[in-house]
Tab-separated table of C-alpha atoms in Angstrom:
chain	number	residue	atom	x	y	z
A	1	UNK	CA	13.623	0.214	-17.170
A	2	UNK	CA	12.161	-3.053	-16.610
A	3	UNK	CA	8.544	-3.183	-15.544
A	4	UNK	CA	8.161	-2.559	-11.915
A	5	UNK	CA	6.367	-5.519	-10.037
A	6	UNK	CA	3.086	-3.327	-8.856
A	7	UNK	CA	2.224	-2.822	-12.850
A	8	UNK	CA	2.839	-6.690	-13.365
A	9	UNK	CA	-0.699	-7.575	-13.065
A	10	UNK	CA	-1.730	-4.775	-15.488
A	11	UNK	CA	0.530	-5.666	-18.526
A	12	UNK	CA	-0.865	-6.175	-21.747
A	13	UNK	CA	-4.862	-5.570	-20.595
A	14	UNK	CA	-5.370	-2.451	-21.874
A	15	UNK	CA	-5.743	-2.582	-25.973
A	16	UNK	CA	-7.368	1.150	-26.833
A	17	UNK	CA	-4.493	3.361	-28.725
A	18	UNK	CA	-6.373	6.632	-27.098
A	19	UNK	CA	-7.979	8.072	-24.248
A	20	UNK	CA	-10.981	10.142	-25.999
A	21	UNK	CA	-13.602	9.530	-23.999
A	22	UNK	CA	-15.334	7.875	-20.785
A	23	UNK	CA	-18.891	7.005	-23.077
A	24	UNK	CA	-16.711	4.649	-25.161
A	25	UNK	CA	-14.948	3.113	-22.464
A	26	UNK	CA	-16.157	-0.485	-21.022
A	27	UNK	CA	-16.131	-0.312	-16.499
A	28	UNK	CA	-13.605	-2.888	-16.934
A	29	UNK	CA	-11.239	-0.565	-19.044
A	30	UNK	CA	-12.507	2.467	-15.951
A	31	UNK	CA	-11.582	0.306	-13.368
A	32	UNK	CA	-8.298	-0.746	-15.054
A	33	UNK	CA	-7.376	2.850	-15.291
A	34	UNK	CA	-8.625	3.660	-11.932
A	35	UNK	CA	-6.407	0.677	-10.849
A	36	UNK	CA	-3.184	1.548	-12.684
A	37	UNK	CA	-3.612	5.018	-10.796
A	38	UNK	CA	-3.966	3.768	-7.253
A	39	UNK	CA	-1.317	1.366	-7.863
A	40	UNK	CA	1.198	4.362	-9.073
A	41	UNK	CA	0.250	6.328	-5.877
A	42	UNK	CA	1.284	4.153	-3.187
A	43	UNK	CA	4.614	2.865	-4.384
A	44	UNK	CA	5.657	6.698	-5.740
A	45	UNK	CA	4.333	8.486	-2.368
A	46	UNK	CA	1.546	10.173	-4.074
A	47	UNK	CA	3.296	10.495	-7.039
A	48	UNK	CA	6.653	12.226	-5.382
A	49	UNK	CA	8.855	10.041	-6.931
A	50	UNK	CA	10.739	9.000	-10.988
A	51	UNK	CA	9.608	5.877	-12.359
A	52	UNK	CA	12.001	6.476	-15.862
A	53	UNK	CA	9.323	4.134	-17.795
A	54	UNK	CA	8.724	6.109	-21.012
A	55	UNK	CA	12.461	7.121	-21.103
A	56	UNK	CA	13.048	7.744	-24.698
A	57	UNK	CA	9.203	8.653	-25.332
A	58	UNK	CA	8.077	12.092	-26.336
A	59	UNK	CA	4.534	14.144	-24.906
A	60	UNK	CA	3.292	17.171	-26.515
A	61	UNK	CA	1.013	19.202	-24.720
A	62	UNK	CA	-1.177	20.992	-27.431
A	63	UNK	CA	-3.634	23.249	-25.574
A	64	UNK	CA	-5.718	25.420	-26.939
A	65	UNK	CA	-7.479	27.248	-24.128
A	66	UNK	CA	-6.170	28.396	-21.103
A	67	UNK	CA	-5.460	25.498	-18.117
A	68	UNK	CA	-3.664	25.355	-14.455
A	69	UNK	CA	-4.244	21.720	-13.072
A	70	UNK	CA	-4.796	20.113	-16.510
A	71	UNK	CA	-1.678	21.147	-17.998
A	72	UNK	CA	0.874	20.939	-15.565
A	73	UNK	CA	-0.626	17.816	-14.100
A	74	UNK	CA	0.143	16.173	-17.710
A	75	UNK	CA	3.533	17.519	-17.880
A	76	UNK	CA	4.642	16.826	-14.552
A	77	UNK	CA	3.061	13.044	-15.205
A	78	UNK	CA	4.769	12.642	-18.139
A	79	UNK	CA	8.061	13.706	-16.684
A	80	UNK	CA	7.474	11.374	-13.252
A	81	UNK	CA	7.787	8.529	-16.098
A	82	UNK	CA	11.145	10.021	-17.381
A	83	UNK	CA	9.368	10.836	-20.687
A	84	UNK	CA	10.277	14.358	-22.757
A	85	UNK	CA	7.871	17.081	-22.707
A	86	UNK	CA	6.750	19.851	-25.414
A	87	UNK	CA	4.792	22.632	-24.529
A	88	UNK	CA	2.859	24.028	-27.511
A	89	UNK	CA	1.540	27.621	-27.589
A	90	UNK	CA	-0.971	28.575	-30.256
A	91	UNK	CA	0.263	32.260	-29.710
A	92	UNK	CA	3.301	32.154	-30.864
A	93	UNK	CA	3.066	28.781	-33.400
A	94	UNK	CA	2.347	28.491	-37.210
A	95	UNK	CA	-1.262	28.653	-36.524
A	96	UNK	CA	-1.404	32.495	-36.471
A	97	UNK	CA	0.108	32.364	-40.301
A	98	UNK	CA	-2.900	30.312	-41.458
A	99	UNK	CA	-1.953	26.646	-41.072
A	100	UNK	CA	-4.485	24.542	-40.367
A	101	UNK	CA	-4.819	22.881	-36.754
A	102	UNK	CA	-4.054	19.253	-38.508
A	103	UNK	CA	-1.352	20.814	-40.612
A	104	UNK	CA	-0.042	21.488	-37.204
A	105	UNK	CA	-0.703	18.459	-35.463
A	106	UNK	CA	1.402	16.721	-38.216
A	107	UNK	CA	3.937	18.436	-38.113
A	108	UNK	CA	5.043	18.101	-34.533
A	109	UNK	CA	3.939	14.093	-35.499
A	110	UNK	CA	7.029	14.488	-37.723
A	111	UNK	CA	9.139	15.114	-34.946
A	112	UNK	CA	8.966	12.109	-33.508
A	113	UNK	CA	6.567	11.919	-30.978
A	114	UNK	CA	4.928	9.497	-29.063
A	115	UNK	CA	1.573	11.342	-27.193
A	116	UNK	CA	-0.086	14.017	-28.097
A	117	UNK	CA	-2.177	15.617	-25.000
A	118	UNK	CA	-4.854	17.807	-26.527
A	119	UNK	CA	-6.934	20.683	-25.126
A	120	UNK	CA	-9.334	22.546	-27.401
A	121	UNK	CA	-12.796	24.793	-27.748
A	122	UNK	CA	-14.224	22.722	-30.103
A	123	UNK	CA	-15.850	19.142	-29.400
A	124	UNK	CA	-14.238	16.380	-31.351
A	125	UNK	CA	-11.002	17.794	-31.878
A	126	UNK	CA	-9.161	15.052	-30.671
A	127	UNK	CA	-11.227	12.831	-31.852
A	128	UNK	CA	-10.129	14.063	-35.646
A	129	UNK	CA	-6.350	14.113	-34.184
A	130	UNK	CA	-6.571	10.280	-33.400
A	131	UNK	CA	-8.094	9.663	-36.651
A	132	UNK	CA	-5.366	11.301	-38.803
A	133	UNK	CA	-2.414	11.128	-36.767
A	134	UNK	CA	-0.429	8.088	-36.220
A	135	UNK	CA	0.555	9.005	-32.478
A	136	UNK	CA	-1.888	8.407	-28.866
A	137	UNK	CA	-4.105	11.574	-28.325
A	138	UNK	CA	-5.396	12.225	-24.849
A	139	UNK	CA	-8.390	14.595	-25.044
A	140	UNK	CA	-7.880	16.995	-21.906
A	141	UNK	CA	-10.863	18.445	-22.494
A	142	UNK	CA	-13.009	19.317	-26.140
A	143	UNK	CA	-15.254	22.012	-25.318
A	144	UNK	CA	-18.380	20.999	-23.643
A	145	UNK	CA	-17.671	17.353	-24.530
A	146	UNK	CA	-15.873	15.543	-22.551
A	147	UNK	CA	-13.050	15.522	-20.357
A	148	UNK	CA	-11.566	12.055	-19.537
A	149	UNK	CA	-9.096	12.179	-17.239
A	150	UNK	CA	-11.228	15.260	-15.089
A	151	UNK	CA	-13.641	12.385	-14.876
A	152	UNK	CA	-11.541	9.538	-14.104
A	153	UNK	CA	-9.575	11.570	-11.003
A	154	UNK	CA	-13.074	12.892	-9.639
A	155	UNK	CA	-14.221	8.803	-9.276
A	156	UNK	CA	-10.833	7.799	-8.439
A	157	UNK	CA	-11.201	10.580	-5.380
A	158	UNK	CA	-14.838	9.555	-4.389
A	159	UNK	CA	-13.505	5.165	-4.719
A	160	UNK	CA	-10.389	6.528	-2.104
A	161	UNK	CA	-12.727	8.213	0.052
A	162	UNK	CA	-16.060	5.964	0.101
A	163	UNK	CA	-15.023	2.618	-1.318
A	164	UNK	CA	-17.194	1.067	-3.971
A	165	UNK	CA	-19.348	3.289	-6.315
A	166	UNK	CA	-22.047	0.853	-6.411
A	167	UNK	CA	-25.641	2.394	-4.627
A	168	UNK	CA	-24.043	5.743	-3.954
A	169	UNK	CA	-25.334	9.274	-4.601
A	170	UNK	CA	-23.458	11.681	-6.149
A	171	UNK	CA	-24.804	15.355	-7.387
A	172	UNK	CA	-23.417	17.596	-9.808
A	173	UNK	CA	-24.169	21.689	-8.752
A	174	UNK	CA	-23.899	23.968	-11.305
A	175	UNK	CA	-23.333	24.510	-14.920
A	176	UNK	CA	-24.068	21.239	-16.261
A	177	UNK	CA	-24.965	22.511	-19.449
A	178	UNK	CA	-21.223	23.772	-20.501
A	179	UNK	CA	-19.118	21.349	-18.754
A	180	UNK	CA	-17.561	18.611	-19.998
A	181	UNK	CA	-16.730	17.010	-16.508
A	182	UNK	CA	-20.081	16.561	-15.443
A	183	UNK	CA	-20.800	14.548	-19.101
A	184	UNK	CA	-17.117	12.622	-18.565
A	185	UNK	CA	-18.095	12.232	-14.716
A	186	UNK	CA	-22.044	10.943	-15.591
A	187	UNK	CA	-20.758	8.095	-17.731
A	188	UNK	CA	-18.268	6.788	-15.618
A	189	UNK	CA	-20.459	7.054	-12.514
A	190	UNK	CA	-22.921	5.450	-14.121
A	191	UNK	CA	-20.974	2.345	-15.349
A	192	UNK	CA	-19.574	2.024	-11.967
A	193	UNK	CA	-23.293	1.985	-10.630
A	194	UNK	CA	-23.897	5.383	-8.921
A	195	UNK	CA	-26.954	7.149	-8.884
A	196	UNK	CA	-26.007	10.523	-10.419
A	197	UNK	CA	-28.438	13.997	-10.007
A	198	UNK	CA	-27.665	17.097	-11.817
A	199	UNK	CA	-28.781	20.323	-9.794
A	200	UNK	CA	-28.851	24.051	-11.228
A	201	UNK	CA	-30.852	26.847	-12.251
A	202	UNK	CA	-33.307	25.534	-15.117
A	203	UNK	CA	-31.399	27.860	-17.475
A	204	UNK	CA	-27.924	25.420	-17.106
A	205	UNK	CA	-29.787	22.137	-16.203
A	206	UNK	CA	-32.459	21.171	-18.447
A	207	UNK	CA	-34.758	18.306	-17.952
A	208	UNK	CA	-32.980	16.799	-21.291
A	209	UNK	CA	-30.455	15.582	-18.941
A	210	UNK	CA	-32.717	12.274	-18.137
A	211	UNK	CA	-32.013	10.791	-21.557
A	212	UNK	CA	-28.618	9.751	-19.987
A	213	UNK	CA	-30.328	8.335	-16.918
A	214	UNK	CA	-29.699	10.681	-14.283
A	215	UNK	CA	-32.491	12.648	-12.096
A	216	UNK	CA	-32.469	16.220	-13.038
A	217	UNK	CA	-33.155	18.395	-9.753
A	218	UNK	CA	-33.448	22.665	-9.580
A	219	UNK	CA	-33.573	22.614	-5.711
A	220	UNK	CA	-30.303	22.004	-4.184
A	221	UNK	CA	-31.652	21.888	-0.382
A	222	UNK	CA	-34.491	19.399	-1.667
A	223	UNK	CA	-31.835	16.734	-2.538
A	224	UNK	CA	-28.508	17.455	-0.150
A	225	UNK	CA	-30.145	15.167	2.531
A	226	UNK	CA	-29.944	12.059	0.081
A	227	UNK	CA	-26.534	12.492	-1.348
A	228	UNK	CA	-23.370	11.097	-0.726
A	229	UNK	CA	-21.180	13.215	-2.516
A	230	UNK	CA	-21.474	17.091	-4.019
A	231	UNK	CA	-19.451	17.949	-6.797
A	232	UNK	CA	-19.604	21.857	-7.533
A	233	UNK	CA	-19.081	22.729	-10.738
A	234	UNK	CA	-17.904	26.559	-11.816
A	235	UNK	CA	-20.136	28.699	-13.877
A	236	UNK	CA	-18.314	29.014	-16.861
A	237	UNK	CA	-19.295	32.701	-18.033
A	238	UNK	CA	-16.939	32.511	-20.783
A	239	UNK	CA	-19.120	29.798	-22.840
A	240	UNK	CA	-21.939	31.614	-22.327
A	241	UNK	CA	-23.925	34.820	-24.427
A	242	UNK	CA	-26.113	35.181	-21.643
A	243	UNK	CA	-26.576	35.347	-18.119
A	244	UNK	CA	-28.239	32.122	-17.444
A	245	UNK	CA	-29.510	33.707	-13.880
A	246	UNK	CA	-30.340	37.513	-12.889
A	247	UNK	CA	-27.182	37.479	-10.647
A	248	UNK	CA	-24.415	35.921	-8.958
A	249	UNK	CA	-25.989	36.760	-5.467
A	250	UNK	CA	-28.793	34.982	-6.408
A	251	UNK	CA	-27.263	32.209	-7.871
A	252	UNK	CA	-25.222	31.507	-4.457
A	253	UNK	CA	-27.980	31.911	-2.726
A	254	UNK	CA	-29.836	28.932	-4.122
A	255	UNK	CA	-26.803	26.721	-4.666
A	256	UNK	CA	-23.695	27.267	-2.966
A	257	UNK	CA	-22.724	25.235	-1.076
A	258	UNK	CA	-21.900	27.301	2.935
A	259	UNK	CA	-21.948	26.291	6.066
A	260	UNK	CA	-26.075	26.518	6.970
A	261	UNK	CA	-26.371	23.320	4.226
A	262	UNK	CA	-23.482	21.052	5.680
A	263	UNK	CA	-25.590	20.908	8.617
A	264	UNK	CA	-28.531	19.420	6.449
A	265	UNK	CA	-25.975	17.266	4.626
A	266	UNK	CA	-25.055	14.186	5.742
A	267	UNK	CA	-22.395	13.809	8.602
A	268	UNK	CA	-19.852	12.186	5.952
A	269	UNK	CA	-20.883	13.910	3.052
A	270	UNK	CA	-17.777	14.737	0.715
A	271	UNK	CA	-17.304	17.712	-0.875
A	272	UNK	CA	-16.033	18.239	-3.896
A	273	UNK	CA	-14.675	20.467	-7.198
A	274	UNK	CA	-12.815	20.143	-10.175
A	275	UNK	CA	-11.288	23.725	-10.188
A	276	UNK	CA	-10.757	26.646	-10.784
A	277	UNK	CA	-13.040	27.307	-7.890
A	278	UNK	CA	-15.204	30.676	-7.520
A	279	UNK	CA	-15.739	30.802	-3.381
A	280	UNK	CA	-18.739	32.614	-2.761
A	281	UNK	CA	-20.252	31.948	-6.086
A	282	UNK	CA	-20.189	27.762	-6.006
A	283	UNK	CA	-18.489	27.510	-2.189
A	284	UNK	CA	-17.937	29.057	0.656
A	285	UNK	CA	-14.802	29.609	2.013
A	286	UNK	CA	-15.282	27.587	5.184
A	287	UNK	CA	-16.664	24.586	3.246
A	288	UNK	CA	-13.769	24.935	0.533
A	289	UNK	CA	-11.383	24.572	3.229
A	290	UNK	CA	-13.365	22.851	5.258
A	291	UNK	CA	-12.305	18.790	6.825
A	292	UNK	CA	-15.180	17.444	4.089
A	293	UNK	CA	-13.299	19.200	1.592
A	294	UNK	CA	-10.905	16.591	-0.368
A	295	UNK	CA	-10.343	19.607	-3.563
A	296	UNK	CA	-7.028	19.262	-3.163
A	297	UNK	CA	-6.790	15.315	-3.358
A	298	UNK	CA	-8.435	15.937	-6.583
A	299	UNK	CA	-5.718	17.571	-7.941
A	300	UNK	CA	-3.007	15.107	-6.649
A	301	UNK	CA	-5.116	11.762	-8.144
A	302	UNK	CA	-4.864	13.654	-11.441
A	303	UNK	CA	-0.991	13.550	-11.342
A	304	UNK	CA	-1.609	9.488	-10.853
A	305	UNK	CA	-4.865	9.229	-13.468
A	306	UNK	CA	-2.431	10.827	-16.143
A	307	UNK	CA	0.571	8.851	-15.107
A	308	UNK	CA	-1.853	5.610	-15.339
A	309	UNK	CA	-3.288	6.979	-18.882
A	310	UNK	CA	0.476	7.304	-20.728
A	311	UNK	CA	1.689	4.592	-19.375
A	312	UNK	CA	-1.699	2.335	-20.489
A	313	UNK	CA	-0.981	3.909	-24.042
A	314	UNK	CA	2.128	3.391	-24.041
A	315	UNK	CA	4.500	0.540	-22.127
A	316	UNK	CA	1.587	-0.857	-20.742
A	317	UNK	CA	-0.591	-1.571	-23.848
A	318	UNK	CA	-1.205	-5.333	-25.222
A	319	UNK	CA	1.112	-4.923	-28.497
């Protein structure tokens, strides 16, 4: 299929064979991808419809850990753009026989691929993919590292919602210490010229956090008044030995976000989460579902981030 004339403009200006990372990325190449995405929304209607312009191309989806939005929000991208789509499971592969994860990793190469999307415990995984493999990795998330494309829908949703980054406040709520969103969402904020505060219990927000430029807060209700957007990140209890706080009651307490703060907040303050949501741990029902809630456009701008990503890698790279 010949290149529709909405991706005209974006031809040949993206040169990076991977998507690793948001701290390597220029706001130029952000933008771009941010871009690419918006453009693919409104001529598919929200990504409803086929554009067949990887026909002939090959994704592998090679997750490690367990994923709802992430996974099927790569597959069903890859198959808007007519591309073919393998879903790996570690279960049931060559991996529970002894063979090594880049043993793997080649193997499938062999097959003739074109992408491989990779999801994994350990940071820098994909990183070592792209440096071995001859194919386009997309990290969809390396442990507590980073997570690109998380990243790039969360600003994508905020740039819909509230226009241009630039002088806007945007907090973080939560585990900040195990989550690679809020280290894929600081960097891009940050090159886009946000102010960005990370807010949580002492135990899961250190004040290390202000080497990457960002105010580090412990009282949610101190700085809700000031910011423009809340993004409430899940305690991940599975990454963790111990209980960073004496309980879940208490934690909710002093930073979910219910109904009693929205009326501290301000009147257009948007409300955010990357999923899996806890409510009544991180939100409240009311405010989950609430008319400041855009959760769900979330998930739909990842269908066109990831659309924008493989095609960028892919058709749309400068050869």
């Amino acid at each position: 299929m010949e290149t529709p004339g909405f991706l005209e403009p974006f031809v040949g200006r993206w040169t990076k064979r991977h998507l690793l990372d948001l701290e390597s990325l220029t706001s130029d190449e952000i933008t771009l991808l941010l871009d690419v995405a918006q453009a693919f929304k409104e001529s598919t209607q929200d990504c409803r419809h086929k554009l067949p312009l990887l026909t002939g191309r090959t994704s592998v989806n090679l997750f490690f850990e367990d994923s709802t939005r992430t996974r099927t929000s790569f597959s069903l991208a890859a198959r808007r753009l007519g591309a073919d789509v393998i879903e790996f499971s570690a279960s049931s592969s060559s991996l529970s026989k002894g063979e090594t994860l880049l043993d793997t990793a080649k193997t499938i190469q062999s097959m003739c691929i074109d992408t491989l999307v990779c999801r994994h415990k350990a940071p820098g995984t994909p990183q070592m993919l792209a440096e071995n493999l001859d194919v386009s990795v997309i990290n969809a998330g390396d442990g507590p590292h980073e997570h690109p494309t998380q990243g790039l829908l969360d600003i994508l949703t905020i740039r819909q919602h509230r226009g241009d980054l630039s002088g806007k406040t945007v907090a973080m709520v939560g585990d900040i210490a195990h989550s690679r969103t809020a280290r894929s969402n600081i960097w891009g904020l940050q090159k886009l010229g946000a102010q960005v505060i990370v807010c949580g219990p002492s135990t899961l927000v250190s004040r290390r956090w202000e080497e990457y430029g960002v105010e580090v807060s412990h009282d949610l209700d101190a700085i809700l008044p000031r910011c423009d957007v809340l993004n409430l990140l899940r305690i991940q209890f599975e990454r963790q030995y111990t209980r960073p706080f004496p309980s879940v009651r208490e934690y909710a307490l002093l930073y979910a976000m219910d109904q009693k703060r929205m009326q501290r907040a301000k009147p257009d303050i948007l409300i955010m989460a990357p999923g899996p949501i806890n409510r009544g741990v991180e939100i409240t029902p009311e405010v989950a579902d609430g008319e400041h809630s855009v959760i769900l456009h979330q998930v739909n701008n990842g269908l066109a981030v990831r659309m924008a990503a493989m095609w960028l890698l892919s058709a749309g790279r400068a050869s």
